[in-house]
Coordinates of C-alpha atoms and ligand atoms in Angstrom, one line a residue:
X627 CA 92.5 92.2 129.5
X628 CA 91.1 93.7 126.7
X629 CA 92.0 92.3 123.3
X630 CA 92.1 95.6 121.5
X631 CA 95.2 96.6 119.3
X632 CA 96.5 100.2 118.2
X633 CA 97.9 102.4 116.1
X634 CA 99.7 105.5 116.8
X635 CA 100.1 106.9 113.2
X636 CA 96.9 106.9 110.3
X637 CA 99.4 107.3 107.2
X638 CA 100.8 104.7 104.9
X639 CA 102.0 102.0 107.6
X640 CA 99.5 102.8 110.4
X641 CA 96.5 103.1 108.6
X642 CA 96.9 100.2 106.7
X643 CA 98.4 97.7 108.9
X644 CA 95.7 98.8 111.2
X645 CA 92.5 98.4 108.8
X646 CA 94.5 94.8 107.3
X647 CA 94.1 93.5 111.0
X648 CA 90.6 94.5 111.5
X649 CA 90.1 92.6 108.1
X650 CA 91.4 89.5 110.2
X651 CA 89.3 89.6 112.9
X652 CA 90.8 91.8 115.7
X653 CA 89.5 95.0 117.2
X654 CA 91.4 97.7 116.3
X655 CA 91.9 101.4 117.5
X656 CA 93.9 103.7 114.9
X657 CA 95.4 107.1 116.3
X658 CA 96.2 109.8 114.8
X659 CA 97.4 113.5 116.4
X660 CA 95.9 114.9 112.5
X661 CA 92.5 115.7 113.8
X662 CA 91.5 116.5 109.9
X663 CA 92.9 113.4 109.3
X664 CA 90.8 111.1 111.5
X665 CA 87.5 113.4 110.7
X666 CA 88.4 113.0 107.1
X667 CA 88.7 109.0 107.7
X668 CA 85.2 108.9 110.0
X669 CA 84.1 110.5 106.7
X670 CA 85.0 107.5 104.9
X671 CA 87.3 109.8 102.8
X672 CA 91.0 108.5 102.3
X673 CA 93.9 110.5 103.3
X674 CA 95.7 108.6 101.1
X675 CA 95.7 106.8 98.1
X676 CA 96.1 103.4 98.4
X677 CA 94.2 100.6 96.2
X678 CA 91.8 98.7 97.8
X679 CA 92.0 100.3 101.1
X680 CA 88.7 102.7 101.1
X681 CA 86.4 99.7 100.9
X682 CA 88.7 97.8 103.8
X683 CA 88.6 100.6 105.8
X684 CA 84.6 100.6 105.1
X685 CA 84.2 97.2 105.8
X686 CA 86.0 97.5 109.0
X687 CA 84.0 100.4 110.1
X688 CA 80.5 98.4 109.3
X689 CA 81.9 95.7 111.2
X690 CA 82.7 97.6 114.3
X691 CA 86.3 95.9 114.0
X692 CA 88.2 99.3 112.9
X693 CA 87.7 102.5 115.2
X694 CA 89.6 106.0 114.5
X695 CA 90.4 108.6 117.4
X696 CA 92.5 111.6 117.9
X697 CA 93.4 110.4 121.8
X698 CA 96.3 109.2 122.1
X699 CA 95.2 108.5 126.1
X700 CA 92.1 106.1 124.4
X701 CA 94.8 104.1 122.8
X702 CA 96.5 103.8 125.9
X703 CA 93.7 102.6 128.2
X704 CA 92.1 100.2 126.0
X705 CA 94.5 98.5 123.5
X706 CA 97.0 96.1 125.1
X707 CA 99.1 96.3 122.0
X708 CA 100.1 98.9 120.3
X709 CA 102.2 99.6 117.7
X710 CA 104.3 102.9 116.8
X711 CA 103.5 104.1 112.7
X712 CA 104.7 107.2 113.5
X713 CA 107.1 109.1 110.8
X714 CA 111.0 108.6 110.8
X715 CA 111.7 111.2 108.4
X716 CA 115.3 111.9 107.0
X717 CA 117.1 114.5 109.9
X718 CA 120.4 116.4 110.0
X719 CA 123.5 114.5 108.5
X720 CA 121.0 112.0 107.1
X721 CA 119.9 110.8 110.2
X722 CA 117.0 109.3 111.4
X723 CA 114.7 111.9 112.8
X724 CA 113.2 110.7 116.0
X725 CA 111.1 113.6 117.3
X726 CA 107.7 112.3 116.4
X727 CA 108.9 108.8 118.1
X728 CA 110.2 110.5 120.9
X729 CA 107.0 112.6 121.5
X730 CA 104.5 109.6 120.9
X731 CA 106.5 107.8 124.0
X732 CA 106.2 110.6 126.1
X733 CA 102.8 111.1 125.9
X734 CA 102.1 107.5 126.3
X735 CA 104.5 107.4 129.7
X736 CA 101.5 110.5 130.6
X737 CA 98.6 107.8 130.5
X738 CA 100.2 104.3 131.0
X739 CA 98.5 102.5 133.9
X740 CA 98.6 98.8 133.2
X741 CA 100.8 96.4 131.4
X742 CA 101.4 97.1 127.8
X743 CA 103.3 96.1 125.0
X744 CA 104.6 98.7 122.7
X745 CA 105.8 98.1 119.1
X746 CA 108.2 99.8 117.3
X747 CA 106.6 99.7 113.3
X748 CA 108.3 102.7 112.2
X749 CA 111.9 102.5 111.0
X750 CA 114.4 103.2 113.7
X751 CA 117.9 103.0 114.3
X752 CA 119.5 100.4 115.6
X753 CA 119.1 100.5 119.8
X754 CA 116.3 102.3 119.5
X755 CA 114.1 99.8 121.4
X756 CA 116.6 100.4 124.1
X757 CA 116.2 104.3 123.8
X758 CA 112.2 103.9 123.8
X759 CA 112.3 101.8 127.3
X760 CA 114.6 104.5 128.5
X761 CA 112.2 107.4 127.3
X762 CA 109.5 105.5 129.2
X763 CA 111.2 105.0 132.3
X764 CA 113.4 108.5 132.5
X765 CA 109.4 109.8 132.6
X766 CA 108.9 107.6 136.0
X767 CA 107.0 104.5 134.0
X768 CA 108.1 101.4 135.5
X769 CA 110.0 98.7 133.9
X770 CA 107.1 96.1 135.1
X771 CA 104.7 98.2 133.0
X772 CA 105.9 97.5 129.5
X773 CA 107.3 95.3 126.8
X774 CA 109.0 96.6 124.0
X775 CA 109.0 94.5 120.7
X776 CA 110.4 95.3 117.0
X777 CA 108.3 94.1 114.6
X778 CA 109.6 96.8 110.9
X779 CA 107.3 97.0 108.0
X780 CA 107.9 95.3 104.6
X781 CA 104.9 97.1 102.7
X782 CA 105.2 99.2 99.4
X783 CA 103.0 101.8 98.9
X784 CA 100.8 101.3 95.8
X785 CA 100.6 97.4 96.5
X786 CA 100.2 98.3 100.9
X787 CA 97.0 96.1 101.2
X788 CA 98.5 93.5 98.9
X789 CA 101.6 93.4 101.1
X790 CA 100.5 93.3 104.2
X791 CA 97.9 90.1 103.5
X792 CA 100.7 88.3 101.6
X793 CA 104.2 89.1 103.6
X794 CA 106.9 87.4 102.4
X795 CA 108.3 87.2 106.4
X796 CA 107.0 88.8 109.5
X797 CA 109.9 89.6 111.8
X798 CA 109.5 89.8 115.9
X799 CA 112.4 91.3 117.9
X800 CA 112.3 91.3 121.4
X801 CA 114.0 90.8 124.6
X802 CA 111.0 89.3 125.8
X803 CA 109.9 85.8 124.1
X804 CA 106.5 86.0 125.7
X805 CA 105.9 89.7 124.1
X806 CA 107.3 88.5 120.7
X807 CA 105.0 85.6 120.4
X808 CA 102.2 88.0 121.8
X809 CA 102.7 90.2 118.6
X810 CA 103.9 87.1 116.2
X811 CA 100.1 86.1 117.3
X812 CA 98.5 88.8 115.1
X813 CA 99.8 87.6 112.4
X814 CA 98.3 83.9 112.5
X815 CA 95.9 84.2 110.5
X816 CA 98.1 85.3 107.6
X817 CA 100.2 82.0 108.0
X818 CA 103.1 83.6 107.3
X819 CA 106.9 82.4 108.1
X820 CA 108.3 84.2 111.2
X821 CA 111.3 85.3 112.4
X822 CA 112.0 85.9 116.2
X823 CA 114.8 88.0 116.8
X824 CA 116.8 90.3 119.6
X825 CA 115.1 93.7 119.0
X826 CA 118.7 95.4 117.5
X827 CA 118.6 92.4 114.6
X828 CA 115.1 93.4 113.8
X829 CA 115.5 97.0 113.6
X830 CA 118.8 96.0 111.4
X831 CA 117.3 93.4 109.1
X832 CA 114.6 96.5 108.3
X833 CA 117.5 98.7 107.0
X834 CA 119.6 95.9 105.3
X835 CA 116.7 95.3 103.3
X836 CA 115.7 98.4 101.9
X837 CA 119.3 99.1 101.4
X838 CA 119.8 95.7 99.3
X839 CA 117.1 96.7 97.4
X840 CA 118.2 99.9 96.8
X841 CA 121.5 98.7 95.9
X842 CA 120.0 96.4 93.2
X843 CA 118.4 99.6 91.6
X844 CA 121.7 101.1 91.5
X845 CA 123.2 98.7 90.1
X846 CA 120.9 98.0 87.2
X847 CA 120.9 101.8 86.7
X848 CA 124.7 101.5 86.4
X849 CA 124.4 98.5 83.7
X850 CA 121.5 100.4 82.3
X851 CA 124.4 103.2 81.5
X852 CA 127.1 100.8 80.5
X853 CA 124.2 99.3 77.9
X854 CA 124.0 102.9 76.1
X855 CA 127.5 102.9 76.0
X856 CA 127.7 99.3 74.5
X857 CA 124.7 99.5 72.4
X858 CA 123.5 96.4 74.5
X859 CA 119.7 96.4 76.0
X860 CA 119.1 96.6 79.6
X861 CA 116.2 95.1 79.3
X862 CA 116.9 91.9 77.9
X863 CA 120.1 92.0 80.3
X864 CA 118.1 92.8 83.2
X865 CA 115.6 89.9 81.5
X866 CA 118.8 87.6 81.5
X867 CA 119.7 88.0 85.2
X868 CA 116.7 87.7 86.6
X869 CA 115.9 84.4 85.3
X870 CA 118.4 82.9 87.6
X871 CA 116.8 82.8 90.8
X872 CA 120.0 83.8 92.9
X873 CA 119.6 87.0 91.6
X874 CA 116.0 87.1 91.3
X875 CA 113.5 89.4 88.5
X876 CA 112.4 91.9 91.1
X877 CA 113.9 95.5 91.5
X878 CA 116.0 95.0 88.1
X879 CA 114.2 97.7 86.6
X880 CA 116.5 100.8 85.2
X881 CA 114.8 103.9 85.7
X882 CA 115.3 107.5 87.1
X883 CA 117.0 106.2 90.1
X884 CA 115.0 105.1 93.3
X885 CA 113.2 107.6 95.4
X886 CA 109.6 107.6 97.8
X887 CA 110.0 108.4 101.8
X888 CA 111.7 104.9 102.4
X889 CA 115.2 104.1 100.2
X890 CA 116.7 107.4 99.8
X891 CA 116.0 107.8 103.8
X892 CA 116.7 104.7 104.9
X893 CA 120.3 104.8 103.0
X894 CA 121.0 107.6 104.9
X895 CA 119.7 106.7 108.1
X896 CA 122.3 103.0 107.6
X897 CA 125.0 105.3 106.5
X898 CA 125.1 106.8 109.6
X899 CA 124.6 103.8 111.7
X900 CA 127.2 102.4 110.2
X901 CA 129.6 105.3 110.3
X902 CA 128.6 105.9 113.9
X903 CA 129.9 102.4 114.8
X904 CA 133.5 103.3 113.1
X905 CA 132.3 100.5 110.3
X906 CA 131.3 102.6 106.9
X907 CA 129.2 101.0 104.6
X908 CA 131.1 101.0 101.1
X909 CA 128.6 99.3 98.9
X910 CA 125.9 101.1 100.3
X911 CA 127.4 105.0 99.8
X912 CA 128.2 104.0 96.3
X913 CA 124.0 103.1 95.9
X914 CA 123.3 106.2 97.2
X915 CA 125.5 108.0 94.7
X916 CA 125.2 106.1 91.7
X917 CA 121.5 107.6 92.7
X918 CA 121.8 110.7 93.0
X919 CA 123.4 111.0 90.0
X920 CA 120.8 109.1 88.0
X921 CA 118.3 111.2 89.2
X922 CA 119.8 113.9 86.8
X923 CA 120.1 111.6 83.6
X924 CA 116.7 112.5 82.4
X925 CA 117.2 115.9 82.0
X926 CA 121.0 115.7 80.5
X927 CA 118.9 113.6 77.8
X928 CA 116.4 116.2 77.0
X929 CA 119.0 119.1 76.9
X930 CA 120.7 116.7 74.1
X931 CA 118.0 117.5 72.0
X932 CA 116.7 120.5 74.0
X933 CA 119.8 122.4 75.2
X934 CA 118.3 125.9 76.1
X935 CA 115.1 125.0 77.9
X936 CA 113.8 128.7 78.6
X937 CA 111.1 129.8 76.5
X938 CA 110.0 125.8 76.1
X939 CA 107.3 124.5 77.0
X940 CA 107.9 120.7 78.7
X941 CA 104.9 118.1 78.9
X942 CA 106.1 116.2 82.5
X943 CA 103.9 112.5 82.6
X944 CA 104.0 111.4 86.3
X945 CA 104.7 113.3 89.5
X946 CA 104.5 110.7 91.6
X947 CA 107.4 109.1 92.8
X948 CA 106.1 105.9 91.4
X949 CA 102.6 104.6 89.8
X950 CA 99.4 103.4 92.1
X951 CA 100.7 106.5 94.9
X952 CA 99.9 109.9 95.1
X953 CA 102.8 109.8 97.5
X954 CA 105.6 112.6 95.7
X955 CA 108.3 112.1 98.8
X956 CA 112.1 112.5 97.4
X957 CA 110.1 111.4 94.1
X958 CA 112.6 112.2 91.0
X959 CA 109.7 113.4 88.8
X960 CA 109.7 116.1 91.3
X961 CA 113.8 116.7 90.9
X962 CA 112.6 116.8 86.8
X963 CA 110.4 119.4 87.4
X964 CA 112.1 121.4 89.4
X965 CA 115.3 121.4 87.2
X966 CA 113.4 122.4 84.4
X967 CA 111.4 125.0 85.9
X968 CA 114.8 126.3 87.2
X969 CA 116.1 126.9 83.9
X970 CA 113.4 128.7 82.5
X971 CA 111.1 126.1 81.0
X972 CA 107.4 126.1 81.3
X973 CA 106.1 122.6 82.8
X974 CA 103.2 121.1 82.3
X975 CA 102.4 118.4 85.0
X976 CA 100.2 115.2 84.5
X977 CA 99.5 112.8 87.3
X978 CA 96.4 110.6 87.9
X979 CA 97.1 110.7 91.8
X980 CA 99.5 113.2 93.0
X981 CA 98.9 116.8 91.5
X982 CA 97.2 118.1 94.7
X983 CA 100.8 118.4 95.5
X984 CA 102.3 120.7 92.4
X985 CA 104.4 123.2 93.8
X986 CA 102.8 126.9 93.3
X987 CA 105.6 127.9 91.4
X988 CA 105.9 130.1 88.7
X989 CA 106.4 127.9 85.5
X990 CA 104.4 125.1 86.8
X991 CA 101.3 124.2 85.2
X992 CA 98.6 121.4 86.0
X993 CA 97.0 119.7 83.1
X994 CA 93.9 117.5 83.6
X995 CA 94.6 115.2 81.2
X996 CA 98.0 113.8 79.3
X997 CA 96.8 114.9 75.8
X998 CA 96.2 118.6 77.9
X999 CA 99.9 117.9 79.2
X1000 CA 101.1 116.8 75.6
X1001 CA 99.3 119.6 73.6
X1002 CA 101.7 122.1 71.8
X1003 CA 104.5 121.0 74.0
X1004 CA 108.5 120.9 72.9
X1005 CA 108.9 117.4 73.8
X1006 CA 107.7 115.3 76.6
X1007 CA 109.3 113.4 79.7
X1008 CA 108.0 110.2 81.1
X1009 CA 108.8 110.2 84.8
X1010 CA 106.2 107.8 86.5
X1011 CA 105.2 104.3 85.6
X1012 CA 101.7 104.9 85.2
X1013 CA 100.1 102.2 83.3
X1014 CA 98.0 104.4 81.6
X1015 CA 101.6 106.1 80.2
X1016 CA 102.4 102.7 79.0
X1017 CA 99.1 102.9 76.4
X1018 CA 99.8 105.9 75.1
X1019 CA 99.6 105.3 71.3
X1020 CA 102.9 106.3 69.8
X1021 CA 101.2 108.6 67.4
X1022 CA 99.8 110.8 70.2
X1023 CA 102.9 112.0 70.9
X1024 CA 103.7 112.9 67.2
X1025 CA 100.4 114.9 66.9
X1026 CA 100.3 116.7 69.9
X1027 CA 103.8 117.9 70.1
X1028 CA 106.0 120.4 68.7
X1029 CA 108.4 118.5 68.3
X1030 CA 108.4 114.8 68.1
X1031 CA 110.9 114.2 71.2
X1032 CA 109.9 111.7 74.3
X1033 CA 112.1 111.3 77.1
X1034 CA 111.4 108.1 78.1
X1035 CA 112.6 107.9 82.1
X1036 CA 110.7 104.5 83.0
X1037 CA 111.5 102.5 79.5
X1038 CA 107.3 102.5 78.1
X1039 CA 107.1 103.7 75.2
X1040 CA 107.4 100.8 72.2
X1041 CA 110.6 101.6 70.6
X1042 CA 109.6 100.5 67.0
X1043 CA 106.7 102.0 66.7
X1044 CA 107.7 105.2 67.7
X1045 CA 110.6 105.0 65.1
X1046 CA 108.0 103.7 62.6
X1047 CA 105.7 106.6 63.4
X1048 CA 109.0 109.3 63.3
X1049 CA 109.1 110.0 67.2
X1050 CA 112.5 110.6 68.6
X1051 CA 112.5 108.4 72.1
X1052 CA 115.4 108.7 74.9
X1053 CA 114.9 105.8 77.3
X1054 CA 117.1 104.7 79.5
X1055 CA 119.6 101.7 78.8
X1056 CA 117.9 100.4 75.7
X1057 CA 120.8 101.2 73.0
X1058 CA 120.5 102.6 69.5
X1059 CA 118.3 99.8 68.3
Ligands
NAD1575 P1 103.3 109.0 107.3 O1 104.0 110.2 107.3 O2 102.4 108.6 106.1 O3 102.4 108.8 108.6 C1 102.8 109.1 109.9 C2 101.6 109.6 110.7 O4 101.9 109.7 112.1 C3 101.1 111.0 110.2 O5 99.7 110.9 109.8 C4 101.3 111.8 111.5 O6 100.2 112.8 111.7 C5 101.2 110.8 112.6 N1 101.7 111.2 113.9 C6 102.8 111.9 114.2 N2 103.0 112.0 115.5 C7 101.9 111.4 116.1 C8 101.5 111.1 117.4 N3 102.2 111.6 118.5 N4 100.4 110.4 117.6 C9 99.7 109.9 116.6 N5 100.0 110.1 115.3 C10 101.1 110.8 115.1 O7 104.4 107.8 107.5 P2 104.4 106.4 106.9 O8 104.8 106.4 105.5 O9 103.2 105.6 107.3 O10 105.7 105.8 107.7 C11 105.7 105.5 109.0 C12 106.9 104.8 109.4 O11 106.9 103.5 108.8 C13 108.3 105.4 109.0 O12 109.2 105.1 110.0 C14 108.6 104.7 107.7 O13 110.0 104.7 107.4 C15 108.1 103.3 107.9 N6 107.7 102.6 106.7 C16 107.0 103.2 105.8 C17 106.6 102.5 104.6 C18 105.9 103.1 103.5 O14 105.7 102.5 102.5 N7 105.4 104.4 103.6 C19 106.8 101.1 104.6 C20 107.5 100.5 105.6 C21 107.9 101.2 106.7
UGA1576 C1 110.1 100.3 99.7 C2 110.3 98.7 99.9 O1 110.0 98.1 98.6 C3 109.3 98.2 100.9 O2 109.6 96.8 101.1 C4 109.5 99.0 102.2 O3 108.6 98.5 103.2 C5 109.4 100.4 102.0 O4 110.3 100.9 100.9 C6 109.7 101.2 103.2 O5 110.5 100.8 104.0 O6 109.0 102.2 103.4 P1 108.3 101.8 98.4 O7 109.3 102.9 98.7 O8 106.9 102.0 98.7 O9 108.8 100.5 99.2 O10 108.4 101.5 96.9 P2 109.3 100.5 95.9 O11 108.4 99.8 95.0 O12 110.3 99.7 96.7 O13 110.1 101.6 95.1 C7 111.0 102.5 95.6 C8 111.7 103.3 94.5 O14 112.5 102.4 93.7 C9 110.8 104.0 93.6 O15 111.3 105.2 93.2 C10 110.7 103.0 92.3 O16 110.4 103.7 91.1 C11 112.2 102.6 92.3 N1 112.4 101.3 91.7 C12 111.8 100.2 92.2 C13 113.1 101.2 90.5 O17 113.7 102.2 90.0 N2 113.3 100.0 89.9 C14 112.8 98.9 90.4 O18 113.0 97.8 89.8 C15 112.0 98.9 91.5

């Protein structure tokens, strides 16, 4: 049997779980039905931004250990396991959208000839490695022919590479044990811990996570608003309950409200999982609100100072819907812009990674550089975490703008000195002080 694995799916998940396995040794075979995306990566140019993948992926392909094709049939005939990275995007009602799994099972059913086991990367619903076996066999495969195994992703994008070389768990669902430890085998030389599961716990524990997580935004975000209220400081609060390990530092930071193609999703998709099985999912809905009405707060703040935005001209730092990604999925600098824009502001974009993908709307502008972005500008709003926003010198701000007004979404810019220097700073959760 040959001991090749693949990948249907070259974007964040596929193309990097995929290269991160070739690093380890196997031979691997990524798919993906963009043929400009495949030509672009035999290039050895990067469809996506992701540190420290370009020179993995180059290092795989000197190796002969990573392999791209646009065949979908290739991947069938020569990798014994392959696992699904295709995209679950958000559907109607805030379901899971399965077309693009559905399709991908399909085709394989065309060109499955010997045993294979097929694993479900991609975020799907709960029961959904049942509805995959019954794809397959509704288009005359055998049962004989396949194994079916859950094994959901835990990367972030901006850290991918880092993630997948240092998970904190690797979880296996399956009906099969032989199939799980199969794909649990991949993962040895990572050494991480394991957990072997049914395949509807796996595809649950994938959702209860990024829902947790999501929750703990929301909830600091809610603190985050009772601090202004109080005068207290979320960081120092968010500081404070993160030093006991129960809670734990991570994901306690107050911001814009969470966004990128996995939490706001992924909420939605549990929602209706949840709602579907006549048991709704309180704590979760009120995340998912407290979100979507933080994503707003940044603007309400500049219209304190700003309230009639037409005519202005807005420098927007970040468009990204975080730093180290050019990824701008469900991103809330995006909602920022648009807002703006739709009352009658002029917005001038920054991003060191994402501005290939400013809309070509009137009232958007591009700048190359954030003293471009800054120059001349009514006030400016932080949206993105970009380090390089964080060491922008408070005084920058004072001379470039019009008026010495920052909107501060992601809490970077040094509070005293811009009070020292005469800059008026909205951040969120940090009190008058
Ligand atoms: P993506 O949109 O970046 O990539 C999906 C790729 O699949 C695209 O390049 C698309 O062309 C390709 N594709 C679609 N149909 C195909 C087919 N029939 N054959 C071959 N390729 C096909 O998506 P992503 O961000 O990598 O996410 C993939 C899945 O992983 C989703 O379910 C997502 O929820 C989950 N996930 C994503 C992340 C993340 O950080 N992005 C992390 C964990 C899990
Ligand atoms: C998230 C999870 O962290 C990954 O474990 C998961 O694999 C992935 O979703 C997925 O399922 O696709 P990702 O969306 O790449 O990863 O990025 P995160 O770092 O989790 O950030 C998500 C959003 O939350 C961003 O908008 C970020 O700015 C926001 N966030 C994050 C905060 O506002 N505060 C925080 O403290 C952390």
């Amino acid at each position: 049997m040959s001991n090749t694995i693949g990948f249907l799916g070259a974007g964040y998940v596929g193309l990097v779980s995929g290269t991160c396995f070739a690093s380890l040794g196997h031979q691997v075979l990524v798919c993906d039905i963009n043929q400009k995306r495949i030509d672009s990566l035999e290039a050895g140019v990067m469809p996506i931004y992701e540190p420290g993948l370009a020179e993995l992926v180059e290092r795989g392909r000197q190796s002969g250990h990573l392999q791209f094709t646009s065949s979908l049939e290739q991947v069938v005939r020569k990798a014994n396991i392959i696992f699904i990275c295709v995209g679950t995007p958000m559907g109607k009602g805030g379901r899971a959208d399965l077309q693009y799994v559905q399709g991908v099972y399909q085709d394989i059913a065309k060109h499955l000839k010997s045993h294979r086991i097929f694993v479900n990367k991609s975020t799907v619903p709960v029961g959904s490695g049942a509805w995959v076996q019954d794809i397959l066999k509704a288009e005359g495969v055998k049962a004989n022919l396949f194994d079916v195994v859950s094994n959901p992703e835990f990367l972030r994008e901006g850290n991918a590479v880092y993630d997948f070389m240092n998970p904190d768990r690797v979880v296996v669902g399956s009906d099969n044990p032989k199939a799980a430890q199969a794909v649990a085998g991949l993962y040895m030389p990572l050494r991480p811990r394991i957990l072997t599961t049914d395949l509807k716990s796996a595809e649950l524990i994938k959702y209860a996570s990024n829902a947790f997580l999501a929750t703990k935004i929301s909830f600091i975000n809610e603190i985050a608003n009772l601090c202004e209220n109080l005068d207290a400081n979320i960081e120092d609060v968010a500081t404070g309950m993160g030093m006991d390990e129960r809670i734990g530092k991570g994901f306690l930071n107050a911001g814009p409200g969470f966004g990128g193609s996995c939490f706001p999703k992924d909420t939605a998709a549990l929602l209706t999982i949840a709602k579907d099985a006549k048991n709704p999912l309180k704590i979760v809905q009120a995340a998912a609100d407290v979100n979507h009405a933080q994503r707003r707060i940044a603007i309400k703040k500049l219209k304190k100072h700003l309230p009639e935005l037409k005519g202005k001209t807005i420098a927007l730092l970040g468009l990204a819907f975080k730093a180290n990604t050019d990824d701008v999925r469900e991103s809330p600098a995006m909602d920022m812009l648009l807002d703006m824009v739709k009352e009658g502001a002029t917005v001038r974009v920054y991003d060191p990674e994402a501005l290939e993908h400013l809309p070509k709307k009137k009232g958007v502008e591009a700048a190359a550089s954030v003293e471009e972005a800054l120059q001349g500008a009514h006030a400016a709003v932080i949206a993105t975490e970009w380090p390089q926003f964080k060491n922008i010198p408070v005084n920058t701000y004072k001379k470039l703008l019009k008026k010495p007004l920052v909107v501060d979404a992601r809490n970077l810019v040094d509070r005293s000195a811009a009070k020292a220097a005469g800059l008026v700073v909205e951040s969120i959760g940090r009190g008058a002080k």
